[in-house]
Short mmCIF file of C-alpha atoms in Angstrom, two decimals:
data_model
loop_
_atom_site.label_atom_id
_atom_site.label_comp_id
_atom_site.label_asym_id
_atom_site.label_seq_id
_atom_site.Cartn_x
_atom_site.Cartn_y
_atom_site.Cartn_z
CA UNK A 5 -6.41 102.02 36.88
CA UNK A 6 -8.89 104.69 36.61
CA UNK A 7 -10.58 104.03 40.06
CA UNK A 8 -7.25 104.53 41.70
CA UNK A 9 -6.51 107.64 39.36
CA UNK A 10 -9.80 109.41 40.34
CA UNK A 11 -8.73 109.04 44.01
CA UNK A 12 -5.58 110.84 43.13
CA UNK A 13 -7.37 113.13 41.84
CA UNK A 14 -8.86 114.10 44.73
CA UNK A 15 -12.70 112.63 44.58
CA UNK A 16 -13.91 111.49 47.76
CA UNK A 17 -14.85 108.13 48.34
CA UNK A 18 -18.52 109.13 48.75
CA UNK A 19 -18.38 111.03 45.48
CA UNK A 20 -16.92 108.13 43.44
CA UNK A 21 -19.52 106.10 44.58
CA UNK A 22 -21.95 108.74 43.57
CA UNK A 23 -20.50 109.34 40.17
CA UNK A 24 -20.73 105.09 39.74
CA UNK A 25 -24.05 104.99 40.92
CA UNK A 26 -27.14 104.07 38.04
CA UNK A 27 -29.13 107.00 38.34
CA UNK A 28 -32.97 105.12 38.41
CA UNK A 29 -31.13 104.39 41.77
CA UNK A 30 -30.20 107.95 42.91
CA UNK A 31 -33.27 108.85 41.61
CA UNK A 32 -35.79 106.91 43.52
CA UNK A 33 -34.08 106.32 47.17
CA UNK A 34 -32.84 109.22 49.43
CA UNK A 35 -29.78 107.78 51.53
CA UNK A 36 -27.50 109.19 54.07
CA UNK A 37 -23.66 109.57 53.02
CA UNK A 38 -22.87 106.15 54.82
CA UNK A 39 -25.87 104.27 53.77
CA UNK A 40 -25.00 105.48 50.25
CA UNK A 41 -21.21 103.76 50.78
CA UNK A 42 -22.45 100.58 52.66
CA UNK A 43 -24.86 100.27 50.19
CA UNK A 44 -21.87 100.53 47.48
CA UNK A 45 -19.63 98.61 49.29
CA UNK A 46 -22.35 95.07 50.01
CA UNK A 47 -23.08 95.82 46.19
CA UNK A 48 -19.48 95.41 45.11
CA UNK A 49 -18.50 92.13 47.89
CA UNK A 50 -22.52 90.68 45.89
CA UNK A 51 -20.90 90.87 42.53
CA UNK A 52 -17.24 90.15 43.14
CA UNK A 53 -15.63 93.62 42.65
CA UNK A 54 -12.56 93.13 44.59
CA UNK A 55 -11.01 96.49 44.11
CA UNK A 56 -14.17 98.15 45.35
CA UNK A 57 -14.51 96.00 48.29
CA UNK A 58 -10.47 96.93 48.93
CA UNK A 59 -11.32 100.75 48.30
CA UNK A 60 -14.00 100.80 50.77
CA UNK A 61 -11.92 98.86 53.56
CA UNK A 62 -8.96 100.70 52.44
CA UNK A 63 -11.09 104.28 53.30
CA UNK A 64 -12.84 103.32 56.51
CA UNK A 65 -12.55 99.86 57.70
CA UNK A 66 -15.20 100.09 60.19
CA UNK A 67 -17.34 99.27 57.65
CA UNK A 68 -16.37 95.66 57.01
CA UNK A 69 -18.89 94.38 59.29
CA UNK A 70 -21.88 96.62 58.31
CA UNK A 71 -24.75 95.29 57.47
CA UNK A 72 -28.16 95.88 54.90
CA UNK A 73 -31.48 94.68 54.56
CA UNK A 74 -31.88 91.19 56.76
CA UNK A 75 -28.69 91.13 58.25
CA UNK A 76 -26.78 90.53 55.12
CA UNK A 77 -22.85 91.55 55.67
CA UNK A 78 -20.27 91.36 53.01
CA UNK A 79 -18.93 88.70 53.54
CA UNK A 80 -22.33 86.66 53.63
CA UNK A 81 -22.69 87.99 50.24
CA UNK A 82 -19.72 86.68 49.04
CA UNK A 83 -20.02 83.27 49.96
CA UNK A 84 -23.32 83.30 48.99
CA UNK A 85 -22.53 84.23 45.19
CA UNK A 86 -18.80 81.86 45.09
CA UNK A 87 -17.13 85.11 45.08
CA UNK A 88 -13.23 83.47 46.68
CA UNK A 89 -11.11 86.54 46.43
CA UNK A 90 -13.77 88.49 48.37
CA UNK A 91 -13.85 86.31 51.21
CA UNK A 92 -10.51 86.27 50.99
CA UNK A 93 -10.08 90.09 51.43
CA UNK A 94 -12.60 90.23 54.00
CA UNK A 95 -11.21 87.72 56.04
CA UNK A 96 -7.54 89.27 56.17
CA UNK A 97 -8.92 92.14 57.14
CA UNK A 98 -10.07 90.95 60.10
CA UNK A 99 -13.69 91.29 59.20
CA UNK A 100 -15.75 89.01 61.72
CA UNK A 101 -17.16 85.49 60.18
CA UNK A 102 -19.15 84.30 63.51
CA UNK A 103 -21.94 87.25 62.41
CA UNK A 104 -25.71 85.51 61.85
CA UNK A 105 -28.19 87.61 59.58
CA UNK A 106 -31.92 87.47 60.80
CA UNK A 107 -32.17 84.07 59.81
CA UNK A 108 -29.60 82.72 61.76
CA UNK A 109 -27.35 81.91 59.32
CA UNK A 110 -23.35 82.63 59.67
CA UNK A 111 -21.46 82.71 56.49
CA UNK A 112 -20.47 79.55 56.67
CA UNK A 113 -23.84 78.51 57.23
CA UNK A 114 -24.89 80.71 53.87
CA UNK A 115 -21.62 79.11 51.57
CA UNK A 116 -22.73 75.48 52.46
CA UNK A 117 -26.27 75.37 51.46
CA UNK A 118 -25.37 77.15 48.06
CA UNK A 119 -22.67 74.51 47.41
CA UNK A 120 -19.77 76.97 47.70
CA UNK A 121 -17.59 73.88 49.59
CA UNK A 122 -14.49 75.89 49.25
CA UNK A 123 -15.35 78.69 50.55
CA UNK A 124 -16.93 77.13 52.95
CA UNK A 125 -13.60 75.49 53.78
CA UNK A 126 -12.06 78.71 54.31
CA UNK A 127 -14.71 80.03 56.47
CA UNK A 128 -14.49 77.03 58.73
CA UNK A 129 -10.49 76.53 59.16
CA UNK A 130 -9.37 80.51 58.59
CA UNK A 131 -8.27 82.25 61.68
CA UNK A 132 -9.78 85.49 60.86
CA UNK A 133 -12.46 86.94 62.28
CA UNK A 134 -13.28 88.38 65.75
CA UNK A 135 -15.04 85.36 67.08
CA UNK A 136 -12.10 85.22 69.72
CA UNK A 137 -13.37 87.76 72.14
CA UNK A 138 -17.14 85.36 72.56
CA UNK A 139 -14.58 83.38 75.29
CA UNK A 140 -14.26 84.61 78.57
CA UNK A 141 -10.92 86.35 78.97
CA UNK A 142 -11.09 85.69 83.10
CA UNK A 143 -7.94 83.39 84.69
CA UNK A 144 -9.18 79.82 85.81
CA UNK A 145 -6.35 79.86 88.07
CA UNK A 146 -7.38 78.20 91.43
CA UNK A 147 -10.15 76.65 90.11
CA UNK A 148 -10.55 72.93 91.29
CA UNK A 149 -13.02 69.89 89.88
CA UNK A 150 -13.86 67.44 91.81
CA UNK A 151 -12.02 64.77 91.78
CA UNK A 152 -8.66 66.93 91.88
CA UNK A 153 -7.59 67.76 94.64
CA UNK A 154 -3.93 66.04 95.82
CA UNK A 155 -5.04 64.86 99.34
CA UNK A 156 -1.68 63.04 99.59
CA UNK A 157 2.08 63.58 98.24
CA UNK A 158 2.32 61.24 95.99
CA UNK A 159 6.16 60.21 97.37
CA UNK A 160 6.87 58.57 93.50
CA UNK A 161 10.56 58.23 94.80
CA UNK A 162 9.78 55.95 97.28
CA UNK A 163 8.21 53.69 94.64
CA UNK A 164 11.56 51.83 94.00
CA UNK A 165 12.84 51.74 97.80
CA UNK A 166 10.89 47.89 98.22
CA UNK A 167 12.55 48.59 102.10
CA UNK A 168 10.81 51.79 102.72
CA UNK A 169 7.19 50.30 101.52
CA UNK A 170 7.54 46.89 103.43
CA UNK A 171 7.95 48.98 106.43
CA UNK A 172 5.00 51.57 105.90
CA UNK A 173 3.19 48.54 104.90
CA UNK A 174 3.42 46.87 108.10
CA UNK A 175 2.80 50.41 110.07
CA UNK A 176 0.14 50.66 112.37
CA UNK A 177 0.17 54.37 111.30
CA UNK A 178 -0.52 53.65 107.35
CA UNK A 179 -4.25 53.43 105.88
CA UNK A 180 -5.46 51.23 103.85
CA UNK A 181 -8.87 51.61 101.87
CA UNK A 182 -10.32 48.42 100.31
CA UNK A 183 -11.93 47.75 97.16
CA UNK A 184 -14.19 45.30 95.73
CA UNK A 185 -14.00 44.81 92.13
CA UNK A 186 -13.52 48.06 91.78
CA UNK A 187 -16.16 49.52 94.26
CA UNK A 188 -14.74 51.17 97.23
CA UNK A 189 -15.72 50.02 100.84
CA UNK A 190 -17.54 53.12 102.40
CA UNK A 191 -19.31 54.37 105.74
CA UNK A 192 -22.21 56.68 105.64
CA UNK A 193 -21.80 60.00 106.64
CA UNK A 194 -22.64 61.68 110.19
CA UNK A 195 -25.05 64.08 109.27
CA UNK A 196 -28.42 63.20 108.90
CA UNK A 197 -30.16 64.02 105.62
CA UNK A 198 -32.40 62.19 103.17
CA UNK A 199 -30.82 58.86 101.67
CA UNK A 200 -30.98 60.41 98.15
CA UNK A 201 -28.51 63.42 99.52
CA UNK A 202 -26.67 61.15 102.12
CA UNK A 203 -22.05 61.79 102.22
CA UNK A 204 -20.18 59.01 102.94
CA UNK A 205 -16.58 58.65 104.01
CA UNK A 206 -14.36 56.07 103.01
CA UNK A 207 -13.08 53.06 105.50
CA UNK A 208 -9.74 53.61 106.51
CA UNK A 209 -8.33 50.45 107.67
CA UNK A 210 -4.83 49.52 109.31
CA UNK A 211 -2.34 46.79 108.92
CA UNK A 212 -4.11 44.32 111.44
CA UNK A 213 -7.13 44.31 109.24
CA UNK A 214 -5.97 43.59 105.93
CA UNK A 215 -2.44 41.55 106.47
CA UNK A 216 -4.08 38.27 105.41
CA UNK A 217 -6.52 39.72 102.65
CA UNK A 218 -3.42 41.33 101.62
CA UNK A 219 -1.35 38.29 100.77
CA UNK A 220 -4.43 36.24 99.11
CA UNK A 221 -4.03 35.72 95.45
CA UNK A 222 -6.63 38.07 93.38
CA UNK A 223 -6.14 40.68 95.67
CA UNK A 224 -3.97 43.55 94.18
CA UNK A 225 -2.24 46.48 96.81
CA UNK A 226 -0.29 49.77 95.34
CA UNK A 227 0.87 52.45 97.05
CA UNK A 228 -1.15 55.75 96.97
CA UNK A 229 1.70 58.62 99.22
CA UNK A 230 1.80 59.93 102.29
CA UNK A 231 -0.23 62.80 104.02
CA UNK A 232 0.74 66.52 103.43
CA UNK A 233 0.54 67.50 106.57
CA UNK A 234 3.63 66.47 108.55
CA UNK A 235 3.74 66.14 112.13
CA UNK A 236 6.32 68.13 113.50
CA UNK A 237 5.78 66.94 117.45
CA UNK A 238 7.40 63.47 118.63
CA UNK A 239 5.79 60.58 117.48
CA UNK A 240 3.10 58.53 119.28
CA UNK A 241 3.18 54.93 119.62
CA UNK A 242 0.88 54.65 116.56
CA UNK A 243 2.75 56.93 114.52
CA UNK A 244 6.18 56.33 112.58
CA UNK A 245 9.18 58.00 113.39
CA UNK A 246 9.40 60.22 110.35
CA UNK A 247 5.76 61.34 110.79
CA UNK A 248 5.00 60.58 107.60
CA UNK A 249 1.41 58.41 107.44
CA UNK A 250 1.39 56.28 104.27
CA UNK A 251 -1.93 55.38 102.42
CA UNK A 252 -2.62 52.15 100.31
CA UNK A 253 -5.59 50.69 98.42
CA UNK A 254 -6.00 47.26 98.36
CA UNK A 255 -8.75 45.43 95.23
CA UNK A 256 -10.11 42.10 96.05
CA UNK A 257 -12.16 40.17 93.89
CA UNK A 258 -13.91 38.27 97.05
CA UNK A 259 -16.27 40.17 99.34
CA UNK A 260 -14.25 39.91 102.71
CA UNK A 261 -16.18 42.07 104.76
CA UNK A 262 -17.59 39.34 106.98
CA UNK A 263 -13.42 38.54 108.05
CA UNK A 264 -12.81 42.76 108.73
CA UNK A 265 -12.32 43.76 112.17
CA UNK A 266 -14.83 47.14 110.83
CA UNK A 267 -14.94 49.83 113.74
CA UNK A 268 -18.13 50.73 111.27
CA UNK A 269 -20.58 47.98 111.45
CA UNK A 270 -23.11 49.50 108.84
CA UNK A 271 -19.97 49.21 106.31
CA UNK A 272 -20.75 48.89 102.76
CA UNK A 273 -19.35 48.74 98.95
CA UNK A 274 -20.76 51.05 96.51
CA UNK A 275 -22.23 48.60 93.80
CA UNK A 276 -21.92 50.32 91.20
CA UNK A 277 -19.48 52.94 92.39
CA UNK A 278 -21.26 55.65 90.12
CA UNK A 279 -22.95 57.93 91.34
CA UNK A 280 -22.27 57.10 95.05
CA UNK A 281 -18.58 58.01 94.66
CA UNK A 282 -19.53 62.20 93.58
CA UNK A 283 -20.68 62.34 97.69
CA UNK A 284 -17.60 61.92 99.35
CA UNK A 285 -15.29 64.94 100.90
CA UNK A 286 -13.47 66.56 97.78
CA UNK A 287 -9.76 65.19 99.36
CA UNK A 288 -11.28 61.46 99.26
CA UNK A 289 -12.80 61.83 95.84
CA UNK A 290 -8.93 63.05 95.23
CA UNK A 291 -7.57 59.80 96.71
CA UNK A 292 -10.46 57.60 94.99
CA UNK A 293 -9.75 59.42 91.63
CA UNK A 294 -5.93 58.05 92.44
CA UNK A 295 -6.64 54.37 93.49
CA UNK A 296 -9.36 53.02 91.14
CA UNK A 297 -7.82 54.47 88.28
CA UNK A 298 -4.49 52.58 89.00
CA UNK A 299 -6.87 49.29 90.44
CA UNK A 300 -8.97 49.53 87.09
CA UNK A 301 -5.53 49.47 85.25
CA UNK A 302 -4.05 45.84 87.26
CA UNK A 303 -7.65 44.42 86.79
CA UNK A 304 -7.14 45.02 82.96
CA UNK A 305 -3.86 44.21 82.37
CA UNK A 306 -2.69 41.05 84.06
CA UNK A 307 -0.79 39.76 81.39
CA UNK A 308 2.02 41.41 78.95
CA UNK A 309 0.70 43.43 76.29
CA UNK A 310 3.67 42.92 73.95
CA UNK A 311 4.29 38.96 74.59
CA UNK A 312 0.61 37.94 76.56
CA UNK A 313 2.82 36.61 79.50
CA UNK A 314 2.23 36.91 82.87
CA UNK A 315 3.13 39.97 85.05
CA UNK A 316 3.84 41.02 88.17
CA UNK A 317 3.03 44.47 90.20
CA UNK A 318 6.54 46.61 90.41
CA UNK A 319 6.99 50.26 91.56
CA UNK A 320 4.45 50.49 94.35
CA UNK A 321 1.59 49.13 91.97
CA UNK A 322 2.79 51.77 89.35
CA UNK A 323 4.63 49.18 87.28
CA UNK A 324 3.84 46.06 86.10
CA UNK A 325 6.75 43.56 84.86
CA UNK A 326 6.83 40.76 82.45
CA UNK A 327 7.65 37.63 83.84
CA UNK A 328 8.86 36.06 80.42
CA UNK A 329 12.87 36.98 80.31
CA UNK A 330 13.56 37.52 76.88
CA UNK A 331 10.04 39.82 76.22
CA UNK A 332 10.56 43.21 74.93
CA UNK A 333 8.98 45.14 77.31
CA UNK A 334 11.84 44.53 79.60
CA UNK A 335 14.12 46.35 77.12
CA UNK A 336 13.77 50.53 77.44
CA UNK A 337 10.62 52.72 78.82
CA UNK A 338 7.49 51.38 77.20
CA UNK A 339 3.96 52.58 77.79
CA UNK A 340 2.81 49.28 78.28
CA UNK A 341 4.36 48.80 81.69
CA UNK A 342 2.82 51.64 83.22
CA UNK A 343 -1.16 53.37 84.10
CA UNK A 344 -2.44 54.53 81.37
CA UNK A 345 -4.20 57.53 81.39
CA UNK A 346 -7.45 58.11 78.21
CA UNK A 347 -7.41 61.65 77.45
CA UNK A 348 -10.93 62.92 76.46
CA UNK A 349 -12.35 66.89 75.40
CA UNK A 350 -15.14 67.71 76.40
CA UNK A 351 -16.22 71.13 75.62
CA UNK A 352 -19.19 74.03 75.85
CA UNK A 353 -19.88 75.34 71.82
CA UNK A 354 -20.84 78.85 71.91
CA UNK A 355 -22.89 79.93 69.49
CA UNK A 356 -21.61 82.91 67.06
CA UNK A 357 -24.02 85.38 68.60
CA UNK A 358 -22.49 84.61 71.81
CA UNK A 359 -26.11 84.63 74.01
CA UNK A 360 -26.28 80.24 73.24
CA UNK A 361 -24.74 77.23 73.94
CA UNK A 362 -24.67 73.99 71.93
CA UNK A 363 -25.56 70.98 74.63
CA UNK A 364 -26.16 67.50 73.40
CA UNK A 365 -27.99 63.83 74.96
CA UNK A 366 -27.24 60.34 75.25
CA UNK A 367 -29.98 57.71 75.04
CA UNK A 368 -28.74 56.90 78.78
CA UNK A 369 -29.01 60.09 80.06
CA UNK A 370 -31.87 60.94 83.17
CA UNK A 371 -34.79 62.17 81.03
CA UNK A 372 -34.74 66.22 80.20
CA UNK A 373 -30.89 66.23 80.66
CA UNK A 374 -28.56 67.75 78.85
CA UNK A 375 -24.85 68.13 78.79
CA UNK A 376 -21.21 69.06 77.12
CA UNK A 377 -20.52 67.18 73.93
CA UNK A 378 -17.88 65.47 75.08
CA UNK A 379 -14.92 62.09 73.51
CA UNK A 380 -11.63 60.76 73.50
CA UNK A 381 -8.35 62.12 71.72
CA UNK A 382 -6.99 60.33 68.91
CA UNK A 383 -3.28 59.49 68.16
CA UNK A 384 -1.44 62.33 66.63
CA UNK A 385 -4.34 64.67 67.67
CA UNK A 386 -4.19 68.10 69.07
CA UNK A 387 -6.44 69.27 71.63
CA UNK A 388 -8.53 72.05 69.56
CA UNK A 389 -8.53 69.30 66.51
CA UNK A 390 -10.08 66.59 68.53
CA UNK A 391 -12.49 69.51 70.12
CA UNK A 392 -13.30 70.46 66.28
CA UNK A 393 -13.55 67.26 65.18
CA UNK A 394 -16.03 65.68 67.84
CA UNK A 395 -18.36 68.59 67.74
CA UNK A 396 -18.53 68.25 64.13
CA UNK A 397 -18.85 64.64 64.21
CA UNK A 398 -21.86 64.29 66.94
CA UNK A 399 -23.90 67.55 65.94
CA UNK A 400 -22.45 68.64 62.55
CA UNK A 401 -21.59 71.92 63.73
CA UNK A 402 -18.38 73.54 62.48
CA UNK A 403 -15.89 74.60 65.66
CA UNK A 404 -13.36 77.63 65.16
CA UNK A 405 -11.96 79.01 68.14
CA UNK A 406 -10.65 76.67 71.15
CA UNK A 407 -9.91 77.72 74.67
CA UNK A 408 -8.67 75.66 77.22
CA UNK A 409 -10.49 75.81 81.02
CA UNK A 410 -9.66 72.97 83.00
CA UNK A 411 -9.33 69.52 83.52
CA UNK A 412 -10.97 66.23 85.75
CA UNK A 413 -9.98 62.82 86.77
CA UNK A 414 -12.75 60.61 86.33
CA UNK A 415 -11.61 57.44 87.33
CA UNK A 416 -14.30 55.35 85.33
CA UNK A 417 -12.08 53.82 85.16
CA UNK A 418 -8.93 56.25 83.88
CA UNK A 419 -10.15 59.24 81.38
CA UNK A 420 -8.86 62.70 82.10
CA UNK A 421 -11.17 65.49 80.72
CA UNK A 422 -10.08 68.43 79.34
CA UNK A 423 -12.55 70.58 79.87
CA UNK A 424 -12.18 73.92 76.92
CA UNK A 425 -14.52 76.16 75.41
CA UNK A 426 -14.79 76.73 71.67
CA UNK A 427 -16.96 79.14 69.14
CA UNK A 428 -18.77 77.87 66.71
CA UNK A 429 -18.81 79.17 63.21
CA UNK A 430 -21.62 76.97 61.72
CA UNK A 431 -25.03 76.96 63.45
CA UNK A 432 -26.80 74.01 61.73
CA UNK A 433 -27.30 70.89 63.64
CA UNK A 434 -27.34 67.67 62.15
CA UNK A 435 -27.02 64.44 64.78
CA UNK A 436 -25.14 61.62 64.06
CA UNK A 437 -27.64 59.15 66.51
CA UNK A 438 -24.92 56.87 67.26
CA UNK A 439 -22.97 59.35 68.77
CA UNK A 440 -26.13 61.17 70.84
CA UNK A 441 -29.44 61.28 70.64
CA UNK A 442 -30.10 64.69 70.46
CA UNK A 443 -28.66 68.22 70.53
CA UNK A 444 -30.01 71.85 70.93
CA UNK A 445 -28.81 75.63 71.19
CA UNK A 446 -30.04 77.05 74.82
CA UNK A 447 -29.93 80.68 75.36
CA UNK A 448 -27.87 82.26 78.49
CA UNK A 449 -31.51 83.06 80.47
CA UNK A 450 -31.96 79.26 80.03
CA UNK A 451 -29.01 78.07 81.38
CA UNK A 452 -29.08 81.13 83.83
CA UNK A 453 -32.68 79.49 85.24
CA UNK A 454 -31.00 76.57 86.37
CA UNK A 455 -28.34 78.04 88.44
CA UNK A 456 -30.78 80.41 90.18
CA UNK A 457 -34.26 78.25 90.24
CA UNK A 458 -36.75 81.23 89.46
CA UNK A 459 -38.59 79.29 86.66
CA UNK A 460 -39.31 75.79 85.49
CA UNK A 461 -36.09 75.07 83.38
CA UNK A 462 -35.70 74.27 80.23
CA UNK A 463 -33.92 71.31 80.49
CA UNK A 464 -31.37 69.43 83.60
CA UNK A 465 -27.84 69.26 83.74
CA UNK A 466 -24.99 66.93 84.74
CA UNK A 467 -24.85 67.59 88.64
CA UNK A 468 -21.98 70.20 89.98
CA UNK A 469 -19.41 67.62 90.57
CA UNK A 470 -19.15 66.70 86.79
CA UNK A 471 -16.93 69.48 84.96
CA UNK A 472 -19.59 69.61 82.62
CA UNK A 473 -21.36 71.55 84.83
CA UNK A 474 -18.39 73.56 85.66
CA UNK A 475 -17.78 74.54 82.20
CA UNK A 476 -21.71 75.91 81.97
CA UNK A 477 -21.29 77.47 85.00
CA UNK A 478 -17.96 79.22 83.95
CA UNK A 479 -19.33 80.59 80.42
CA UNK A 480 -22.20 82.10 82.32
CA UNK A 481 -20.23 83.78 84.71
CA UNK A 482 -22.01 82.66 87.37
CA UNK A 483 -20.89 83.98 90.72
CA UNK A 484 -20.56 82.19 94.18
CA UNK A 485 -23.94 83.43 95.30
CA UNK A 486 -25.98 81.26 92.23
#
């Protein structure tokens, strides 16, 4: 009562803090009016005084994030001596909790190692702090991964119409591309370039070359749309009369390339598909991101989920029915009749100074790379909890902030990544090894010297087809000339 009385009173801030000051203090160090009241004001947050800590806020906030000797803020002190209702007050405040002192250490970083497991709970799920503006505030609108782009309109009302897809089917106009368990029948590209570098394109077959692979059993065909571009000018012989040119993917699980009528002769499957399939055009990576994911889902699930009877291929290919009259399934919308589709985060940790990145390894990664930590969404899981939740699980490091960036196919065989960015408010790494089997903080100027090439880098990176490396490329800014 008598701090707040002396301010009626008329003292100055600056002159109460004089008045409470020991005098060996005053005595033996000289200090400037604000050095004087930051001085105060880390004193009171060190010992717990609330209503100091309040007073000083309360008088000229732009103190809160001041520091002293090593980089020490208040709120370091705080959770360094268990002091709750201070980092309670400093946090509502606003005061930022992604500061390191000049050992690296955030506050959460500081509250851990002394044990302080509550405050260190607050400093890892409060929403305080100013850690928001370390993600880039710039629109990712028009952005496109590979993978993404919608080559073909998808036509999902035609899926039903069995008359309109027999017909297409049988069109010398449609296209078919073939798989082989899985791995898509390909030509090499035109261009000449080194075999490590070397596009390819994919076969596009007709009606007369697949009609009896098409009806063999093991061999699976769905529907994939129609062009976008729509020919406005009367039909030729080889086109149909609505002008609309239908595309289908057929998956064998026999190697019929012997029985093709190939206009291609050096034809071939890419065995594996990976990494083959990242050199195509980006609107057939679009229509390979489509098919195999779809393919990969028939290959898996050839009998009923719910009863383990047989099924058949409904909808186009985007269906599958079970045969057995009385199952379930065939009562109601169930997820089991239909693609599936594996969500997975993957995300770039920025470090609380902003200037680093958090990049992890797996054992089966090329040698010297790097990349995004990266795994799949659980049920009943948001995506900044399941961002949060693997970083913390694969490199220990606490997550606050989430931002959302963009997302990827990757049909190997169905994930969609959700690419997002997210500060962390922990700096401590601690690898679980069977998630990944290693992970490091890179500055910017390291990651910068692999986008322009003008010094040996520190380390490799996914290549630019993987969002992974869009999601570097994005925090850095990096503009179209890198």
């Amino acid at each position: 009562m008598l701090f707040f009385l002396q301010f009626m009173s008329g003292y100055s801030l600056r002159e109460w803090f004089m008045r409470t000051l020991p005098l060996e203090t005053m005595a033996s160090v000289q200090m400037s009016p604000k050095d004087e009241t930051v001085a105060r004001f880390l004193d009171a947050a060190a010992r717990g005084d609330v209503a100091k800590v309040s007073a000083v806020i309360a008088h000229s906030s732009s103190l809160i994030n001041e520091s002293g000797e090593n980089g020490w803020t208040a709120l370091m002190l705080g959770a360094r001596n268990g002091h709750v209702e201070v980092v309670n007050t400093l946090l509502s405040k606003g005061c930022d909790k992604s500061l390191v002192n000049k050992s690296g250490q955030t506050s959460y970083d500081i509250a851990k190692f002394w044990g302080h497991k509550h405050i260190a709970g607050l400093l890892a799920n409060s929403k305080g702090g100013n850690s928001h503006h370390l993600l880039p505030g710039s629109s990712t609108e028009g952005h496109e991964n590979y993978f993404s782009r919608e080559f073909l309109n998808r036509m999902s009302e035609k899926r039903t119409n069995s008359q309109w897809l027999e017909a297409k089917q049988s069109s010398p106009a449609s296209v078919y591309i073939l798989f082989f368990n899985l791995n898509p029948l390909v030509t090499p590209g035109t261009d000449e370039m080194s075999e490590s570098k070397m596009e390819f394109k994919l076969c596009r077959l007709h009606w007369g070359s697949v009609k009896e692979l098409a009806t063999k059993p093991g061999t699976t065909l769905i529907f994939l749309g129609v062009e976008k571009r729509v020919k406005f000018a009367s039909p030729s012989p080889a086109e149909d009369e609505d002008g609309l040119t239908a595309w289908f993917a057929l998956n064998t699980d026999s190697s019929p390339i012997e029985d093709l009528d190939l206009s291609n002769p050096n034809s071939f499957y890419l065995k594996p598909p990976m990494p083959g399939v990242l050199r195509l055009s980006s609107d057939e990576a679009g229509v390979i991101a489509q098919a195999r994911s779809v393919l990969a889902w028939h290959n898996r699930y050839s009998f009923c989920p719910t009863c383990g009877s047989r099924t058949k291929v409904d909808e186009g290919g985007y269906k599958r029915t079970c045969l057995k009259e009385d199952c379930r399934s065939l009562q109601g919308i169930h997820n089991t009749c239909y693609p599936r589709v594996d969500p997975v985060v993957i995300m770039l940790v920025i470090h609380p100074d902003g200037n680093q990145c958090l990049l992890g390894r797996k054992k089966t990664f090329p040698a010297g790379m790097f990349s995004c930590l990266a795994g799949f969404i659980e049920p009943g899981e948001v995506i900044e909890d399941a961002v949060r939740r693997e970083v913390e699980e694969e490199s220990g490091v606490k997550v606050g902030p989430v931002q959302y960036v963009s997302s990827q196919p990757w049909p190997m065989p169905s994930s969609l990544m959700i690419g997002c960015l997210a500060v962390a408010v922990s700096t401590h790494i601690k690898v679980d090894e069977n998630e990944i089997e290693e992970a490091r903080w890179f500055t910017r100027q390291q990651v910068i010297d692999i986008f322009t090439k003008n010094s040996q880098p520190a380390f490799t990176m996914p290549p630019r087809q993987a969002i992974a490396h869009q999601l570097i490329k994005y925090w850095i800014g990096v503009n179209a000339n890198l």
